[in-house]
Amino acid sequence: MKVLGVNALFHDPSAALVVDGFVVAAAEEERFSRRKHGKRPVPFAAWELPEQAMRWCLAHAGLRPSDLDAVAYAYDPALAEPIDALGLHDPSDDLRQAYADRAPAFLAAALPGLDPDDVRFVPHHVAHAASAGLALTDGHADVLVLDGRGEATSHLAGRYEGGVLHPLAGQRLPHSLGLLYEDLTEHLGFLRSSDEYKVMALASYGTPRHADALRERVHADGEGGFVTERVDWSAIAKQRAADEPWTRDHADLAASAQRVLEDTVIDLARWLHGQTGGDRLALAGGVALNCVANTRIFAETPYEHVLPQPAAGDAGTALGAALTVAAEHGPTRPVPGADLGRRFDDDEIEQALRAAHWPAERPDDLAGMVADTLAEGGIVAWFQGASEFGPRALGHRSLLADPRDPQNLDRLNAVKGRESFRPVAPMVLEDRAPDIFTRGPLPSPHMLFVHDVRPPWRERIPAVVHVDGTARVQTVDRTRTPRLAALLEAFEERTGVPVLVNTSLNTAGRPMVDSPRDALELFGSAPVSMLVMGPYVLTRPTPDTAAQRDR
């Protein structure tokens, strides 16, 4: 059974391929088009088909469109309702509906040989649910989905049994925790449906002094749903322009909204557990990227295992849609990791280096050479294996630095063009993590929880410690990423510190690096000391080597 999943209606267009129950590939269109979130600066921006991602998934598996048994589209137009009935005010909704109705024809035009009758509509939140409940477990788990919106709802709570979803609750629009957080994101001067994680970071600098007032308008209803009445954010803190500095009032507003969101999500998770008595909770939808809320779910609900989807946003619905259709024809298998995107072998990397006329080394002791650069204060661009599916850099497309130097946070934010309050993450081997981090669940391979940094370590790794004493940890599995594990070991041998700074390999407004060409472009334009691609190492050329390269 060969199923191609597609997300193309809201944002983050993506594709995923499932063959005989196994996830073969998944990728976001932005990694190919180099347009962040897959949006074009024209009308219909949010409805870009992931043409390149779809074609890559098929090529990766050696398939043609005619070989597919089904295309699973992560939206069901039959469930949509007029915006007036939903209490929304998005004038593009009528266009979105017309687009969804014509999706089979659009897909067939993009993939010649595809039969439009093979297109299956999968409800948006069902696709989200499967991206976690089927992709992260053996098909037996509770699942909680929270995002901005689907066809007519913003939430789904249910349970998977034997790979079959049993919905237990949902929340009708316009009530939406995701849209509420998007509105706040825009009020605080950030880009909605994109920069919500900045609000979470800013919240750490504030005090939730408005939380009680917000709870009167935002709260769980005790029956598996919730209420989000309209909030006049300006009555609490004036709207910030994108180019204005943030104030304590803005931070306090962010902290208050973050606290109320966390409390509401915890109440929803407790209600769901009360219905099922389950021990595993899979999370999806954009709200599942809120690391602070995820940690509180783990700490304050009866669930022993909390499993957020690494691609919890709309990109993940392509994966979930494909798994939903595949599960109707047989068992599906959980994915071993988030590295589901493009991979380039050593020969392909070497060809890219030759085409760019960049001199490179292939050292016998790669880990030692890179660890020396990091220990001496260098910033390293690290490009290894298959790219990650989702917004987190997990050691495949990363910028690395020494956590001992607090200035490295500012240096990395300057390289990436980010706000100064944005944290970076620590990367650590699984077996060393408990020595340094506590409270959150370990291992934590997808960087989707926050952990307290043990006090003796806060002064040793200041670059990765957030203002509140926490860190968003990524643990590294030696068997899955041996080259990265060797680097961590080599760095510890030189410094006594088993941690590296990790942030995504991109600059401001650009998608994460995906190909060798992307990596070379970043290295050529950003103040990065070293680029490591596969076994090859590039360092900044001296004037003599630069002149030789240009001849």
Coordinates of C-alpha atoms in Angstrom, one line a residue:
M1 CA 0.0 0.0 0.0
K2 CA 1.6 3.3 -1.2
V3 CA 0.2 6.5 0.2
L4 CA 1.4 10.0 -0.3
G5 CA 0.3 12.5 2.3
V6 CA -0.1 16.2 1.4
N7 CA -0.6 19.4 3.5
A8 CA -1.4 22.4 1.3
L9 CA -4.2 24.5 2.7
F10 CA -3.1 26.6 5.7
H11 CA 0.6 27.0 6.1
D12 CA 3.8 24.9 6.1
P13 CA 3.0 22.8 2.9
S14 CA 4.6 19.4 3.1
A15 CA 4.5 15.8 1.8
A16 CA 5.1 12.4 3.3
L17 CA 5.2 8.9 1.9
V18 CA 4.1 5.7 3.6
V19 CA 4.7 2.3 2.0
D20 CA 3.3 -0.8 3.5
G21 CA 2.9 0.9 6.9
F22 CA 6.4 2.3 7.0
V23 CA 7.2 6.0 6.8
V24 CA 9.7 6.3 3.9
A25 CA 10.1 10.1 3.6
A26 CA 8.7 13.4 4.8
A27 CA 9.7 16.9 3.9
E28 CA 8.4 20.5 4.0
E29 CA 8.2 22.5 0.8
E30 CA 10.2 25.4 2.3
R31 CA 13.3 23.3 2.3
F32 CA 13.1 23.2 -1.5
S33 CA 11.6 26.5 -2.4
R34 CA 13.6 28.4 0.3
R35 CA 10.4 30.4 1.2
K36 CA 9.8 30.3 4.9
H37 CA 6.6 28.4 5.7
G38 CA 6.1 27.8 2.0
K39 CA 4.4 31.2 1.5
R40 CA 4.6 33.3 -1.6
P41 CA 4.2 37.1 -1.4
V42 CA 1.1 36.9 -3.6
P43 CA -2.6 36.0 -3.1
F44 CA -3.2 32.3 -2.3
A45 CA 0.2 32.5 -0.4
A46 CA -1.0 30.0 2.1
W47 CA -2.1 27.4 -0.4
E48 CA 1.1 26.6 -2.2
L49 CA 1.2 23.0 -3.3
P50 CA 4.2 21.1 -2.0
E51 CA 5.2 20.1 -5.6
Q52 CA 8.9 19.7 -5.0
A53 CA 8.4 17.9 -1.7
M54 CA 5.9 15.5 -3.3
R55 CA 8.2 14.8 -6.2
W56 CA 11.2 14.2 -3.9
C57 CA 9.2 11.8 -1.7
L58 CA 8.3 9.7 -4.8
A59 CA 11.8 9.9 -6.4
H60 CA 13.3 8.9 -3.1
A61 CA 11.3 5.7 -3.1
G62 CA 11.7 5.1 -6.8
L63 CA 8.0 5.6 -7.5
R64 CA 5.9 7.3 -10.1
P65 CA 2.5 9.1 -9.4
S66 CA 0.7 6.2 -11.1
D67 CA 2.2 3.8 -8.6
L68 CA 0.4 5.4 -5.7
D69 CA -2.7 3.7 -4.2
A70 CA -3.9 6.9 -2.6
V71 CA -3.1 10.5 -2.0
A72 CA -4.2 11.6 1.5
Y73 CA -5.1 15.3 1.6
A74 CA -5.0 16.7 5.2
Y75 CA -8.3 18.6 5.0
D76 CA -11.9 17.6 4.4
P77 CA -14.0 20.3 2.6
A78 CA -17.2 18.4 3.5
L79 CA -16.6 19.3 7.2
A80 CA -16.0 23.0 6.6
E81 CA -18.7 25.6 7.4
P82 CA -19.2 29.3 6.4
I83 CA -17.0 31.7 8.3
D84 CA -20.0 33.5 9.7
A85 CA -21.3 30.3 11.2
L86 CA -17.9 29.7 12.8
G87 CA -17.6 33.2 14.2
L88 CA -14.4 33.9 12.2
H89 CA -13.5 36.9 10.1
D90 CA -11.0 35.5 7.6
P91 CA -11.9 36.8 4.1
S92 CA -9.8 34.2 2.5
D93 CA -11.9 31.3 3.8
D94 CA -14.2 31.3 0.7
L95 CA -11.1 31.0 -1.5
R96 CA -9.7 28.3 0.8
Q97 CA -12.9 26.3 0.5
A98 CA -12.9 26.6 -3.3
Y99 CA -9.3 25.5 -3.4
A100 CA -9.9 22.4 -1.2
D101 CA -12.8 21.3 -3.4
R102 CA -10.5 21.4 -6.4
A103 CA -7.5 19.7 -4.7
P104 CA -7.8 16.4 -6.6
A105 CA -7.5 18.2 -9.9
F106 CA -4.6 20.4 -8.7
L107 CA -2.8 17.3 -7.4
A108 CA -3.3 15.5 -10.6
A109 CA -1.9 18.4 -12.6
A110 CA 1.1 18.6 -10.4
L111 CA 1.8 14.9 -10.5
P112 CA 1.1 13.7 -14.1
G113 CA -0.1 10.1 -14.1
L114 CA -2.0 10.5 -10.8
D115 CA -5.7 9.5 -10.9
P116 CA -7.7 12.3 -9.2
D117 CA -10.1 9.6 -7.9
D118 CA -7.2 8.3 -5.8
V119 CA -7.3 11.5 -3.7
R120 CA -8.7 11.0 -0.2
F121 CA -9.7 13.8 2.2
V122 CA -8.6 13.3 5.8
P123 CA -10.0 15.7 8.4
H124 CA -7.4 18.2 9.6
H125 CA -7.3 17.2 13.2
V126 CA -7.5 13.5 12.5
A127 CA -4.3 14.0 10.4
H128 CA -2.8 15.8 13.3
A129 CA -3.8 13.0 15.7
A130 CA -2.3 10.3 13.5
S131 CA 1.0 12.2 13.1
A132 CA 1.5 11.6 16.9
G133 CA -0.7 8.6 17.8
L134 CA 0.4 6.5 14.9
A135 CA 3.9 7.9 14.1
L136 CA 5.2 7.9 17.7
T137 CA 3.5 4.8 19.2
D138 CA 2.4 1.3 18.4
G139 CA -1.2 2.6 17.8
H140 CA -2.2 2.4 21.5
A141 CA -2.2 5.9 23.1
D142 CA -4.3 8.8 24.1
V143 CA -4.0 11.8 21.8
L144 CA -4.6 15.5 22.3
V145 CA -4.6 17.9 19.3
L146 CA -4.6 21.7 19.8
D147 CA -4.0 24.3 17.1
G148 CA -5.4 27.4 15.4
R149 CA -8.1 25.8 13.4
G150 CA -9.2 22.9 11.2
E151 CA -12.4 22.7 9.1
A152 CA -14.7 23.8 11.9
T153 CA -12.9 23.0 15.2
S154 CA -9.6 23.7 16.9
H155 CA -9.2 20.7 19.1
L156 CA -9.5 16.9 19.2
A157 CA -9.1 14.6 22.2
G158 CA -9.3 10.9 21.8
R159 CA -7.7 7.5 22.1
Y160 CA -6.0 5.1 19.6
E161 CA -6.7 1.4 20.1
G162 CA -5.1 -1.0 17.6
G163 CA -4.4 1.9 15.3
V164 CA -8.0 3.1 15.3
L165 CA -8.9 6.6 16.5
H166 CA -11.8 6.9 18.9
P167 CA -12.6 10.7 19.3
L168 CA -13.8 11.7 22.7
A169 CA -14.0 15.5 22.6
G170 CA -13.5 18.5 20.2
Q171 CA -13.9 22.2 20.4
R172 CA -15.9 24.1 17.9
L173 CA -14.6 27.4 16.5
P174 CA -14.3 30.3 17.2
H175 CA -12.9 29.1 20.5
S176 CA -9.2 28.3 19.8
L177 CA -6.1 28.3 22.0
G178 CA -4.0 28.4 18.9
L179 CA -5.8 31.5 17.4
L180 CA -5.6 33.2 20.7
Y181 CA -1.9 32.7 20.9
E182 CA -1.6 33.9 17.2
D183 CA -3.5 37.1 18.1
L184 CA -1.1 37.7 21.0
T185 CA 1.9 37.0 18.8
E186 CA 0.8 39.7 16.4
H187 CA 0.0 42.1 19.2
L188 CA 3.5 41.7 20.5
G189 CA 5.0 42.7 17.2
F190 CA 5.9 39.2 15.9
L191 CA 4.6 37.4 12.8
R192 CA 1.5 35.3 13.5
S193 CA 1.4 31.7 12.5
S194 CA 5.2 31.8 12.6
D195 CA 6.7 33.4 15.6
E196 CA 4.6 32.0 18.5
Y197 CA 7.8 30.4 20.0
K198 CA 9.1 34.0 20.5
V199 CA 6.2 34.7 22.8
M200 CA 7.0 31.6 24.8
A201 CA 10.6 32.8 25.1
L202 CA 9.6 36.3 26.0
A203 CA 7.3 35.0 28.7
S204 CA 10.3 33.8 30.7
Y205 CA 11.2 37.5 31.3
G206 CA 7.9 38.4 32.7
T207 CA 5.6 37.8 35.6
P208 CA 2.1 36.4 35.0
R209 CA 0.4 39.2 36.9
H210 CA -2.6 39.3 34.5
A211 CA -3.3 35.5 34.6
D212 CA -6.3 35.7 36.9
A213 CA -8.0 38.3 34.7
L214 CA -7.3 36.2 31.6
R215 CA -8.6 33.0 33.2
E216 CA -12.1 34.6 33.3
R217 CA -12.0 34.6 29.5
V218 CA -9.8 31.5 28.8
H219 CA -10.4 28.3 30.6
A220 CA -11.3 24.6 30.2
D221 CA -15.0 23.9 30.5
G222 CA -14.8 20.6 32.5
E223 CA -16.3 18.6 29.7
G224 CA -13.3 18.1 27.5
G225 CA -13.5 21.5 25.7
F226 CA -12.6 25.1 26.6
V227 CA -13.6 28.7 26.2
T228 CA -11.6 31.4 24.6
E229 CA -13.5 34.7 24.7
R230 CA -12.1 37.6 22.9
V231 CA -9.3 39.4 24.8
D232 CA -8.5 43.1 24.3
W233 CA -4.7 42.8 24.5
S234 CA -4.3 46.6 24.2
A235 CA -6.1 47.1 27.5
I236 CA -3.3 45.1 29.2
A237 CA -0.2 46.3 27.2
K238 CA 0.0 48.5 24.2
Q239 CA 0.6 46.9 20.8
R240 CA 4.3 46.7 19.9
A241 CA 5.5 47.5 16.5
A242 CA 7.9 45.0 15.0
D243 CA 10.8 47.5 15.2
E244 CA 10.2 48.7 18.7
P245 CA 11.9 47.3 21.8
W246 CA 9.8 45.1 24.1
T247 CA 9.0 46.3 27.6
R248 CA 8.3 44.7 30.9
D249 CA 4.6 45.2 30.2
H250 CA 5.0 43.1 27.0
A251 CA 6.9 40.4 28.9
D252 CA 4.3 40.3 31.6
L253 CA 1.5 39.9 29.1
A254 CA 3.3 37.1 27.4
A255 CA 3.9 35.4 30.8
S256 CA 0.3 35.7 31.7
A257 CA -1.0 34.3 28.5
Q258 CA 1.5 31.5 28.6
R259 CA 0.5 30.6 32.1
V260 CA -3.2 30.5 31.2
L261 CA -2.5 28.4 28.1
E262 CA -0.6 25.9 30.2
D263 CA -3.3 25.7 32.8
T264 CA -6.0 25.1 30.2
V265 CA -4.0 22.4 28.4
I266 CA -3.3 20.6 31.7
D267 CA -7.0 20.6 32.5
L268 CA -7.7 19.1 29.1
A269 CA -5.1 16.4 29.6
R270 CA -6.5 15.5 33.0
W271 CA -10.0 15.3 31.6
L272 CA -8.8 13.0 28.9
H273 CA -6.9 10.8 31.3
G274 CA -10.1 10.6 33.4
Q275 CA -11.9 9.1 30.4
T276 CA -9.3 6.6 29.4
G277 CA -6.9 5.9 32.3
G278 CA -4.1 5.6 29.8
D279 CA -0.5 6.0 30.5
R280 CA 0.7 7.5 27.2
L281 CA -0.3 10.9 25.8
A282 CA 0.6 11.8 22.2
L283 CA 0.5 15.5 21.4
A284 CA 0.1 17.3 18.0
G285 CA -1.1 20.6 16.6
G286 CA 0.9 23.8 16.9
V287 CA 0.3 24.1 20.6
A288 CA 2.3 20.9 21.1
L289 CA 5.4 22.9 20.1
N290 CA 5.0 24.8 23.4
C291 CA 7.9 23.2 25.4
V292 CA 6.9 24.7 28.7
A293 CA 3.4 23.5 28.5
N294 CA 4.6 20.0 27.5
T295 CA 6.8 19.8 30.6
R296 CA 4.0 20.8 32.9
I297 CA 1.8 18.1 31.3
F298 CA 4.5 15.6 32.1
A299 CA 5.0 16.9 35.6
E300 CA 1.4 17.6 36.7
T301 CA -0.9 15.0 35.0
P302 CA -1.1 11.2 35.6
Y303 CA 0.5 10.4 32.2
E304 CA 3.8 8.5 32.5
H305 CA 4.8 9.2 28.9
V306 CA 4.1 12.4 27.0
L307 CA 5.0 12.3 23.4
P308 CA 4.9 15.5 21.3
Q309 CA 5.2 15.2 17.6
P310 CA 8.5 16.9 16.3
A311 CA 6.5 18.2 13.3
A312 CA 3.5 19.1 15.4
G313 CA 2.5 22.1 13.2
D314 CA 0.6 21.8 10.0
A315 CA 3.6 20.2 8.2
G316 CA 3.0 17.1 10.3
T317 CA -0.6 16.7 8.9
A318 CA 0.9 15.3 5.7
L319 CA 2.5 12.5 7.7
G320 CA -0.7 11.9 9.7
A321 CA -3.0 11.9 6.7
A322 CA -0.8 9.3 4.9
L323 CA -0.7 7.1 8.1
T324 CA -4.5 7.4 8.6
V325 CA -5.2 6.0 5.1
A326 CA -2.4 3.4 5.4
A327 CA -3.8 2.2 8.7
E328 CA -7.1 1.3 7.0
H329 CA -5.3 -1.3 5.1
G330 CA -2.9 -2.8 7.6
P331 CA -0.7 -2.0 10.6
T332 CA 1.6 1.0 10.6
R333 CA 5.0 1.4 12.2
P334 CA 6.2 4.3 14.4
V335 CA 9.0 6.4 12.9
P336 CA 12.5 5.9 14.5
G337 CA 13.3 9.6 14.4
A338 CA 12.6 13.0 12.8
D339 CA 15.4 12.6 10.2
L340 CA 13.0 11.9 7.3
G341 CA 14.1 14.4 4.7
R342 CA 16.8 14.6 2.1
R343 CA 20.1 12.9 2.6
F344 CA 23.3 13.4 0.6
D345 CA 26.0 10.8 0.4
D346 CA 29.8 11.6 0.4
D347 CA 30.0 11.7 -3.4
E348 CA 27.2 14.2 -3.7
I349 CA 28.8 16.4 -1.1
E350 CA 32.2 16.2 -2.9
Q351 CA 30.6 17.1 -6.2
A352 CA 29.0 20.2 -4.6
L353 CA 32.3 21.2 -3.2
R354 CA 34.0 20.9 -6.5
A355 CA 31.3 22.9 -8.3
A356 CA 31.6 25.7 -5.7
H357 CA 35.5 25.6 -5.9
W358 CA 35.7 25.4 -2.1
P359 CA 38.8 23.6 -0.8
A360 CA 37.9 21.0 1.9
E361 CA 39.7 18.6 4.1
R362 CA 38.8 15.0 5.0
P363 CA 40.5 14.6 8.4
D364 CA 41.2 11.3 10.0
D365 CA 39.9 12.6 13.3
L366 CA 36.9 14.7 12.3
A367 CA 35.5 14.8 15.8
G368 CA 38.8 16.0 17.3
M369 CA 39.3 18.7 14.7
V370 CA 35.8 20.1 15.1
A371 CA 36.0 19.9 18.9
D372 CA 39.3 21.9 18.8
T373 CA 37.5 24.7 16.8
L374 CA 34.6 24.7 19.2
A375 CA 36.8 24.7 22.3
E376 CA 38.7 27.7 20.9
G377 CA 35.5 29.7 20.5
G378 CA 34.6 28.9 16.9
I379 CA 31.0 28.6 15.6
V380 CA 30.5 25.4 13.5
A381 CA 27.9 24.7 10.8
W382 CA 27.1 21.0 11.1
F383 CA 25.5 19.2 8.1
Q384 CA 25.0 15.5 8.6
G385 CA 22.6 12.8 7.4
A386 CA 19.0 13.3 6.5
S387 CA 17.4 16.6 7.2
E388 CA 14.9 16.9 10.1
F389 CA 11.1 17.0 9.5
G390 CA 9.7 19.8 11.6
P391 CA 11.1 23.1 13.0
R392 CA 13.7 21.7 15.4
A393 CA 17.4 21.2 14.5
L394 CA 18.4 17.9 16.0
G395 CA 22.0 17.5 15.0
H396 CA 21.5 17.1 11.3
R397 CA 21.3 20.8 10.2
S398 CA 22.7 22.7 13.2
L399 CA 24.9 25.5 14.3
L400 CA 27.1 24.5 17.2
A401 CA 29.1 26.4 19.8
D402 CA 30.8 26.2 23.2
P403 CA 28.3 26.5 26.0
R404 CA 30.9 27.7 28.5
D405 CA 31.1 31.2 27.0
P406 CA 27.9 33.3 27.7
Q407 CA 28.8 35.6 24.8
N408 CA 28.1 32.7 22.4
L409 CA 24.4 33.2 22.9
D410 CA 24.7 36.8 21.6
R411 CA 27.1 35.7 18.8
L412 CA 24.7 33.0 17.6
N413 CA 21.7 35.4 17.7
A414 CA 23.7 37.9 15.7
V415 CA 24.7 35.3 13.1
K416 CA 21.0 34.3 12.8
G417 CA 19.6 37.8 13.1
R418 CA 17.4 36.9 16.1
E419 CA 16.1 38.8 19.0
S420 CA 18.5 38.9 22.0
F421 CA 16.0 37.2 24.4
R422 CA 15.8 34.1 22.3
P423 CA 17.5 31.1 23.9
V424 CA 19.6 28.4 22.3
A425 CA 19.5 24.7 23.3
P426 CA 21.9 22.3 24.9
M427 CA 22.8 19.1 23.2
V428 CA 24.0 16.2 25.4
L429 CA 24.5 12.4 25.2
E430 CA 21.6 10.5 26.7
D431 CA 23.7 8.9 29.4
R432 CA 25.1 12.2 30.6
A433 CA 21.9 14.2 30.6
P434 CA 20.6 13.2 34.1
D435 CA 23.9 14.5 35.6
I436 CA 23.1 18.0 34.3
F437 CA 19.4 18.4 33.8
T438 CA 16.3 17.6 35.9
R439 CA 12.5 17.9 36.1
G440 CA 11.7 17.3 32.4
P441 CA 11.5 13.8 30.9
L442 CA 14.7 12.2 29.8
P443 CA 15.7 11.1 27.2
S444 CA 14.4 14.1 25.2
P445 CA 15.5 13.5 21.6
H446 CA 13.2 16.0 19.9
M447 CA 13.9 19.2 22.0
L448 CA 10.2 19.5 23.0
F449 CA 10.5 19.9 26.8
V450 CA 12.2 22.3 29.1
H451 CA 14.4 21.0 31.9
D452 CA 15.9 22.7 35.0
V453 CA 19.6 23.0 34.8
R454 CA 21.2 21.6 38.0
P455 CA 22.7 24.6 40.0
P456 CA 26.3 23.4 39.8
W457 CA 26.1 23.4 36.1
R458 CA 24.5 26.8 35.5
E459 CA 27.8 28.6 35.7
R460 CA 29.6 26.0 33.6
I461 CA 27.2 26.2 30.6
P462 CA 25.8 29.7 30.8
A463 CA 25.2 30.1 27.0
V464 CA 22.4 27.5 27.1
V465 CA 20.7 28.5 30.4
H466 CA 17.6 30.6 30.0
V467 CA 16.9 33.5 32.3
D468 CA 14.6 31.3 34.4
G469 CA 17.3 28.6 35.0
T470 CA 15.9 26.2 32.4
A471 CA 17.1 24.8 29.1
R472 CA 15.4 23.1 26.1
V473 CA 17.4 19.9 26.1
Q474 CA 18.1 17.6 23.1
T475 CA 19.6 14.2 24.1
V476 CA 21.7 12.4 21.6
D477 CA 21.5 8.6 20.9
R478 CA 25.0 7.2 20.2
T479 CA 23.6 4.5 17.9
R480 CA 21.5 6.8 15.7
T481 CA 24.0 9.6 15.4
P482 CA 27.5 8.2 16.0
R483 CA 29.4 11.1 14.4
L484 CA 27.6 13.6 16.6
A485 CA 28.2 11.4 19.7
A486 CA 31.9 11.3 18.9
L487 CA 32.0 15.1 18.7
L488 CA 30.3 15.4 22.1
E489 CA 32.8 13.0 23.6
A490 CA 35.8 14.8 21.9
F491 CA 34.6 18.1 23.2
E492 CA 34.3 16.7 26.8
E493 CA 37.8 15.3 26.6
R494 CA 39.1 18.8 25.8
T495 CA 36.9 20.9 28.2
G496 CA 35.3 18.6 30.8
V497 CA 31.9 19.7 29.5
P498 CA 29.7 17.1 27.8
V499 CA 27.3 19.7 26.3
L500 CA 27.3 21.8 23.1
V501 CA 25.1 24.7 22.1
N502 CA 22.7 23.7 19.3
T503 CA 20.5 25.9 17.2
S504 CA 19.1 25.6 13.7
L505 CA 21.3 26.0 10.6
N506 CA 19.7 29.1 9.1
T507 CA 19.7 32.8 9.2
A508 CA 16.8 35.2 9.8
G509 CA 13.8 34.7 7.7
R510 CA 15.3 31.8 5.9
P511 CA 14.3 28.1 6.1
M512 CA 16.7 25.7 7.7
V513 CA 19.5 24.6 5.4
D514 CA 18.6 21.5 3.5
S515 CA 21.2 20.8 0.7
P516 CA 24.9 21.1 0.4
R517 CA 24.3 24.2 -1.8
D518 CA 22.3 25.8 0.9
A519 CA 25.0 25.1 3.4
L520 CA 27.7 26.6 1.2
E521 CA 25.6 29.7 0.7
L522 CA 25.2 30.2 4.4
F523 CA 28.9 29.5 5.0
G524 CA 29.8 32.0 2.4
S525 CA 27.7 34.8 3.8
A526 CA 27.6 34.2 7.6
P527 CA 30.4 34.6 10.2
V528 CA 30.8 30.9 10.8
S529 CA 34.2 29.5 11.5
M530 CA 33.8 26.1 10.1
L531 CA 31.4 24.1 7.9
V532 CA 31.3 20.3 8.4
M533 CA 29.4 18.3 5.7
G534 CA 29.6 14.6 6.0
P535 CA 33.3 13.8 6.4
Y536 CA 34.4 17.1 4.9
V537 CA 35.6 20.2 6.7
L538 CA 35.7 23.7 5.3
T539 CA 37.4 26.5 7.1
R540 CA 37.7 30.2 6.3
P541 CA 40.2 30.7 3.6
T542 CA 43.3 32.8 4.0
P543 CA 43.9 35.5 1.4
D544 CA 46.2 33.1 -0.5
T545 CA 43.8 30.2 -0.7
A546 CA 40.9 32.6 -1.6
A547 CA 42.9 33.9 -4.5
Q548 CA 43.8 30.4 -5.6
R549 CA 40.1 29.3 -5.4
D550 CA 38.9 32.2 -7.5
R551 CA 41.4 31.5 -10.3

